[in-house]
Coordinates of N, CA and C in Angstrom, one line a residue:
V24 N -19.8 -26.9 -12.2 CA -20.2 -26.2 -13.4 C -21.4 -27.0 -14.0
S25 N -22.4 -26.3 -14.4 CA -23.6 -27.0 -14.9 C -23.4 -27.2 -16.4
E26 N -24.2 -28.1 -17.0 CA -24.2 -28.3 -18.4 C -24.5 -27.0 -19.2
T27 N -25.3 -26.1 -18.6 CA -25.7 -24.9 -19.3 C -24.7 -23.7 -19.1
D28 N -23.7 -23.9 -18.3 CA -22.7 -22.9 -18.1 C -22.1 -22.5 -19.5
P29 N -22.1 -21.2 -19.8 CA -21.6 -20.7 -21.1 C -20.1 -21.1 -21.3
W30 N -19.4 -21.4 -20.3 CA -18.0 -21.8 -20.4 C -17.9 -23.3 -20.7
G31 N -19.0 -24.0 -20.6 CA -18.9 -25.5 -20.9 C -18.5 -26.3 -19.6
V32 N -18.5 -27.6 -19.8 CA -18.2 -28.5 -18.7 C -16.7 -28.5 -18.6
S33 N -16.2 -28.4 -17.4 CA -14.7 -28.3 -17.1 C -14.3 -29.4 -16.1
S34 N -13.0 -29.8 -16.2 CA -12.5 -30.7 -15.2 C -13.2 -32.0 -15.2
T35 N -13.5 -32.6 -16.3 CA -14.1 -33.9 -16.4 C -13.2 -34.7 -17.2
G36 N -13.5 -36.0 -17.3 CA -12.6 -36.9 -18.1 C -12.7 -36.6 -19.5
E37 N -13.9 -36.0 -19.9 CA -14.0 -35.6 -21.3 C -13.3 -34.3 -21.7
H38 N -13.0 -33.5 -20.7 CA -12.4 -32.2 -20.9 C -11.3 -32.0 -19.8
P39 N -10.2 -32.9 -19.9 CA -9.2 -32.8 -18.9 C -8.3 -31.5 -19.1
S40 N -7.7 -31.1 -18.0 CA -6.7 -30.0 -18.1 C -5.4 -30.6 -18.1
G41 N -4.4 -29.8 -18.4 CA -3.0 -30.4 -18.4 C -2.1 -29.2 -18.7
V42 N -0.8 -29.6 -18.8 CA 0.3 -28.7 -19.1 C 0.6 -28.8 -20.6
G43 N 0.3 -27.7 -21.3 CA 0.6 -27.7 -22.7 C 1.8 -26.7 -23.0
I44 N 2.7 -27.2 -23.9 CA 3.8 -26.4 -24.3 C 3.5 -26.0 -25.7
V45 N 3.6 -24.7 -26.0 CA 3.3 -24.1 -27.3 C 4.6 -23.6 -27.9
N46 N 4.9 -24.1 -29.2 CA 6.0 -23.6 -29.9 C 5.5 -22.4 -30.7
L47 N 6.0 -21.2 -30.3 CA 5.4 -20.0 -30.9 C 5.9 -19.8 -32.4
R48 N 7.0 -20.5 -32.7 CA 7.5 -20.4 -34.1 C 6.6 -21.3 -35.1
T49 N 6.3 -22.5 -34.6 CA 5.5 -23.4 -35.5 C 4.0 -23.5 -35.1
R50 N 3.7 -22.9 -34.0 CA 2.3 -22.9 -33.5 C 1.8 -24.4 -33.1
E51 N 2.8 -25.3 -33.0 CA 2.5 -26.6 -32.5 C 2.3 -26.6 -31.0
M52 N 1.4 -27.5 -30.5 CA 1.2 -27.6 -29.1 C 1.3 -29.1 -28.7
R53 N 2.0 -29.3 -27.5 CA 2.1 -30.7 -27.0 C 1.6 -30.6 -25.5
I54 N 0.8 -31.6 -25.1 CA 0.5 -31.8 -23.8 C 1.6 -32.6 -23.1
V55 N 2.3 -32.1 -22.1 CA 3.4 -32.8 -21.5 C 3.0 -33.4 -20.1
G56 N 1.9 -33.1 -19.6 CA 1.5 -33.7 -18.3 C 0.1 -33.4 -18.0
Q57 N -0.6 -34.4 -17.4 CA -2.0 -34.2 -16.9 C -2.1 -35.0 -15.6
V58 N -2.9 -34.4 -14.6 CA -3.2 -35.1 -13.4 C -4.1 -36.3 -13.9
P59 N -3.8 -37.5 -13.4 CA -4.5 -38.7 -13.9 C -6.0 -38.6 -13.6
I60 N -6.8 -39.0 -14.6 CA -8.3 -39.0 -14.4 C -8.6 -39.8 -13.1
G61 N -9.5 -39.2 -12.3 CA -9.9 -39.9 -11.1 C -9.0 -39.4 -9.9
N62 N -7.9 -38.8 -10.2 CA -7.0 -38.3 -9.1 C -7.8 -37.2 -8.3
P63 N -7.6 -37.2 -7.0 CA -8.3 -36.1 -6.2 C -7.9 -34.7 -6.5
G64 N -6.8 -34.5 -7.2 CA -6.3 -33.2 -7.5 C -7.1 -32.6 -8.6
R65 N -7.8 -33.4 -9.4 CA -8.8 -33.1 -10.4 C -8.1 -32.5 -11.7
S66 N -7.4 -31.4 -11.5 CA -6.8 -30.8 -12.7 C -5.7 -29.8 -12.3
I67 N -4.9 -29.5 -13.3 CA -3.8 -28.5 -13.2 C -4.3 -27.1 -13.0
W68 N -3.6 -26.3 -12.2 CA -4.1 -25.0 -11.9 C -3.1 -24.0 -12.5
H69 N -2.0 -23.8 -11.8 CA -1.0 -22.8 -12.3 C 0.3 -23.6 -12.7
V70 N 0.9 -23.0 -13.8 CA 2.1 -23.7 -14.4 C 3.2 -22.8 -14.6
Q71 N 4.4 -23.3 -14.5 CA 5.6 -22.5 -14.8 C 6.7 -23.4 -15.3
G72 N 7.6 -22.9 -16.2 CA 8.7 -23.7 -16.7 C 10.0 -22.9 -16.3
P73 N 11.1 -23.7 -16.2 CA 12.4 -23.1 -15.8 C 13.1 -22.5 -17.0
P74 N 14.1 -21.7 -16.8 CA 14.9 -21.1 -17.9 C 15.5 -22.2 -18.8
D75 N 15.9 -23.3 -18.3 CA 16.6 -24.3 -19.1 C 15.6 -25.2 -19.9
G76 N 14.3 -25.1 -19.6 CA 13.3 -25.8 -20.4 C 13.2 -27.3 -20.1
R77 N 13.9 -27.9 -19.1 CA 13.8 -29.3 -18.8 C 12.5 -29.8 -18.2
W78 N 12.0 -28.9 -17.3 CA 10.8 -29.3 -16.5 C 9.6 -28.4 -16.7
A79 N 8.6 -28.8 -16.1 CA 7.4 -27.9 -15.9 C 7.0 -28.2 -14.5
A80 N 6.5 -27.2 -13.8 CA 5.9 -27.3 -12.5 C 4.5 -26.8 -12.5
A81 N 3.6 -27.5 -11.7 CA 2.2 -27.1 -11.7 C 1.6 -27.5 -10.4
D82 N 0.6 -26.7 -10.0 CA -0.2 -27.1 -8.8 C -1.6 -27.6 -9.2
D83 N -2.2 -28.3 -8.3 CA -3.5 -28.8 -8.6 C -4.5 -28.3 -7.5
F84 N -5.7 -28.8 -7.6 CA -6.8 -28.3 -6.7 C -6.7 -28.9 -5.3
K85 N -5.8 -29.8 -5.1 CA -5.5 -30.3 -3.7 C -4.3 -29.8 -3.1
Y86 N -3.8 -28.6 -3.6 CA -2.6 -27.9 -3.1 C -1.4 -28.8 -3.1
R87 N -1.2 -29.5 -4.2 CA 0.0 -30.3 -4.4 C 0.8 -29.7 -5.5
L88 N 2.1 -29.8 -5.4 CA 3.1 -29.3 -6.4 C 3.6 -30.5 -7.2
W89 N 3.4 -30.5 -8.5 CA 3.8 -31.5 -9.4 C 5.1 -31.0 -10.2
L90 N 6.0 -31.9 -10.4 CA 7.1 -31.7 -11.3 C 7.0 -32.6 -12.5
I91 N 7.2 -32.1 -13.7 CA 7.0 -32.8 -14.9 C 8.3 -32.8 -15.7
D92 N 8.8 -33.9 -16.1 CA 10.0 -34.0 -17.0 C 9.4 -33.8 -18.4
R93 N 9.8 -32.8 -19.1 CA 9.3 -32.5 -20.5 C 9.8 -33.5 -21.5
H94 N 10.9 -34.2 -21.2 CA 11.4 -35.2 -22.2 C 10.6 -36.5 -22.1
T95 N 10.3 -36.9 -20.9 CA 9.7 -38.2 -20.7 C 8.2 -38.1 -20.4
G96 N 7.7 -37.0 -19.9 CA 6.3 -36.9 -19.5 C 6.1 -37.4 -18.1
E97 N 7.2 -37.9 -17.4 CA 7.0 -38.4 -16.0 C 6.6 -37.3 -15.1
M98 N 5.7 -37.6 -14.2 CA 5.3 -36.6 -13.2 C 5.5 -37.1 -11.8
I99 N 5.9 -36.3 -10.9 CA 6.0 -36.6 -9.5 C 5.4 -35.5 -8.6
V100 N 5.0 -35.9 -7.4 CA 4.5 -34.9 -6.5 C 5.7 -34.5 -5.6
L101 N 6.0 -33.2 -5.6 CA 7.1 -32.7 -4.8 C 6.6 -32.2 -3.4
A102 N 5.4 -31.7 -3.3 CA 4.9 -31.2 -2.1 C 3.4 -31.4 -2.1
D103 N 2.9 -31.8 -0.9 CA 1.4 -32.1 -0.7 C 1.0 -31.3 0.5
L104 N 0.3 -30.2 0.2 CA -0.2 -29.3 1.3 C -1.6 -29.5 1.6
G105 N -2.2 -30.6 1.1 CA -3.6 -30.8 1.2 C -4.2 -31.2 2.5
Q106 N -3.4 -31.2 3.6 CA -3.9 -31.5 4.9 C -5.0 -30.5 5.3
K107 N -5.0 -29.3 4.8 CA -6.0 -28.4 5.0 C -6.8 -28.3 3.7
T108 N -8.1 -28.1 3.8 CA -8.9 -28.1 2.6 C -9.2 -26.7 2.1
A109 N -8.9 -25.6 2.8 CA -9.2 -24.3 2.3 C -8.1 -23.3 2.8
A110 N -7.6 -22.5 1.9 CA -6.7 -21.5 2.2 C -6.9 -20.3 1.2
A111 N -6.3 -19.2 1.5 CA -6.5 -18.1 0.7 C -5.6 -18.0 -0.6
D112 N -5.0 -19.1 -0.9 CA -4.1 -19.1 -2.1 C -4.0 -20.4 -2.8
H113 N -3.2 -20.4 -3.8 CA -2.8 -21.6 -4.5 C -1.2 -21.5 -4.5
L114 N -0.6 -22.5 -4.9 CA 0.9 -22.5 -4.8 C 1.6 -21.6 -5.7
H115 N 1.2 -21.4 -7.0 CA 1.8 -20.6 -8.0 C 3.3 -20.8 -8.1
P116 N 3.7 -22.0 -8.6 CA 5.2 -22.3 -8.7 C 6.0 -21.3 -9.6
T117 N 7.2 -21.1 -9.2 CA 8.1 -20.3 -9.9 C 9.5 -20.9 -9.8
F118 N 10.2 -21.1 -10.9 CA 11.5 -21.7 -10.8 C 12.6 -20.7 -10.5
S119 N 13.7 -21.2 -9.9 CA 14.9 -20.3 -9.7 C 15.6 -20.2 -11.1
L120 N 16.5 -19.2 -11.2 CA 17.2 -19.0 -12.4 C 18.0 -20.2 -12.8
D121 N 18.5 -21.0 -11.9 CA 19.4 -22.1 -12.2 C 18.5 -23.4 -12.4
S122 N 17.2 -23.3 -12.3 CA 16.3 -24.4 -12.5 C 16.4 -25.5 -11.5
T123 N 16.9 -25.3 -10.3 CA 17.1 -26.3 -9.3 C 16.2 -26.2 -8.1
R124 N 15.4 -25.1 -8.1 CA 14.5 -25.0 -7.0 C 13.2 -24.3 -7.5
I125 N 12.1 -24.6 -6.7 CA 10.8 -24.0 -7.1 C 10.3 -23.2 -5.9
E126 N 10.0 -22.0 -6.1 CA 9.4 -21.2 -5.1 C 7.9 -21.3 -5.2
I127 N 7.3 -21.5 -4.0 CA 5.8 -21.5 -4.0 C 5.4 -20.5 -2.8
Q128 N 4.1 -20.1 -2.9 CA 3.5 -19.3 -1.9 C 2.5 -20.2 -1.2
S129 N 2.3 -20.1 0.1 CA 1.3 -20.9 0.7 C 0.8 -20.3 2.0
A130 N -0.5 -20.3 2.2 CA -1.1 -19.9 3.5 C -1.4 -21.2 4.3
M131 N -1.1 -22.3 3.7 CA -1.4 -23.6 4.4 C -0.6 -23.8 5.7
L132 N 0.5 -23.1 5.8 CA 1.3 -23.2 7.1 C 0.9 -22.2 8.1
S133 N 0.0 -21.3 7.8 CA -0.4 -20.3 8.7 C -1.7 -20.7 9.5
E134 N -1.7 -20.3 10.7 CA -2.9 -20.7 11.6 C -4.2 -20.1 11.0
N135 N -4.1 -18.9 10.4 CA -5.3 -18.2 10.0 C -5.6 -18.6 8.5
N136 N -4.9 -19.4 7.8 CA -5.1 -19.8 6.4 C -5.0 -18.6 5.5
R137 N -4.5 -17.5 5.9 CA -4.4 -16.3 5.1 C -3.0 -15.7 4.9
S138 N -2.3 -15.7 6.0 CA -0.9 -15.1 5.9 C 0.0 -16.0 5.0
L139 N 0.5 -15.4 4.0 CA 1.3 -16.1 3.0 C 2.7 -16.4 3.5
N140 N 3.2 -17.6 3.2 CA 4.6 -18.0 3.5 C 5.3 -18.3 2.2
I141 N 6.5 -17.9 2.0 CA 7.3 -18.3 0.8 C 8.1 -19.5 1.1
C142 N 7.9 -20.5 0.3 CA 8.6 -21.8 0.6 C 9.4 -22.2 -0.7
I143 N 10.6 -22.8 -0.4 CA 11.5 -23.2 -1.5 C 11.5 -24.8 -1.5
V144 N 11.2 -25.3 -2.7 CA 11.1 -26.8 -2.8 C 12.2 -27.2 -3.8
P145 N 13.2 -28.0 -3.4 CA 14.3 -28.4 -4.3 C 13.8 -29.4 -5.4
V146 N 14.3 -29.3 -6.6 CA 14.1 -30.3 -7.6 C 15.0 -31.5 -7.2
P147 N 14.4 -32.7 -7.2 CA 15.2 -33.9 -6.7 C 16.6 -34.0 -7.4
K148 N 17.6 -34.4 -6.6 CA 18.9 -34.6 -7.2 C 18.9 -35.6 -8.3
T149 N 18.1 -36.7 -8.2 CA 18.0 -37.7 -9.2 C 17.5 -37.1 -10.5
W150 N 16.6 -36.1 -10.4 CA 16.2 -35.5 -11.7 C 17.2 -34.5 -12.2
L151 N 17.9 -33.8 -11.3 CA 18.9 -32.8 -11.7 C 20.1 -33.5 -12.5
S152 N 20.3 -34.8 -12.1 CA 21.4 -35.5 -12.7 C 21.1 -36.1 -14.1
R153 N 19.8 -36.0 -14.5 CA 19.4 -36.6 -15.8 C 20.1 -35.8 -16.9
T154 N 20.5 -36.5 -17.9 CA 21.1 -35.8 -19.1 C 20.3 -36.3 -20.3
Y155 N 20.3 -35.5 -21.3 CA 19.6 -35.8 -22.5 C 20.5 -35.4 -23.7
S156 N 20.3 -36.1 -24.8 CA 21.2 -35.8 -26.0 C 20.6 -34.6 -26.8
D157 N 19.4 -34.2 -26.5 CA 18.8 -33.1 -27.1 C 18.2 -32.1 -26.1
K158 N 17.9 -30.9 -26.6 CA 17.2 -30.0 -25.7 C 15.7 -30.4 -25.5
A159 N 15.0 -29.9 -24.6 CA 13.7 -30.3 -24.3 C 12.8 -30.0 -25.5
P160 N 11.9 -30.9 -25.8 CA 11.0 -30.7 -26.9 C 10.2 -29.4 -26.8
E161 N 9.9 -28.8 -27.9 CA 9.2 -27.5 -27.8 C 7.7 -27.7 -27.9

């Protein structure tokens, strides 16, 4: 993106992307996770939260799936499909109703880089066993 682009400069250290949670009642917004500056994933792409509100999941520009703990801000990579550099899709994470699994779509497993596969990635048991005295921050 050039400096003269009407949308402005994007995905730079000065304009990082991240996962923001908006409280629709108070209109307050919190950034709960960002790909670290200098990381090859560059920035967050698609985001989803589970029904219980404990986590957020996001993909980045290197076809990696991130899991974010909304209480602590901790982020881990659950899947790294970046062995190929071009495919016809992004992961588009979606949580299961019980918040224990994340469904992603990927053409990264296909020989033609176009045929989509549905993949299920479990939330780590160590994260599922975490308990909190309050509900996830809004």
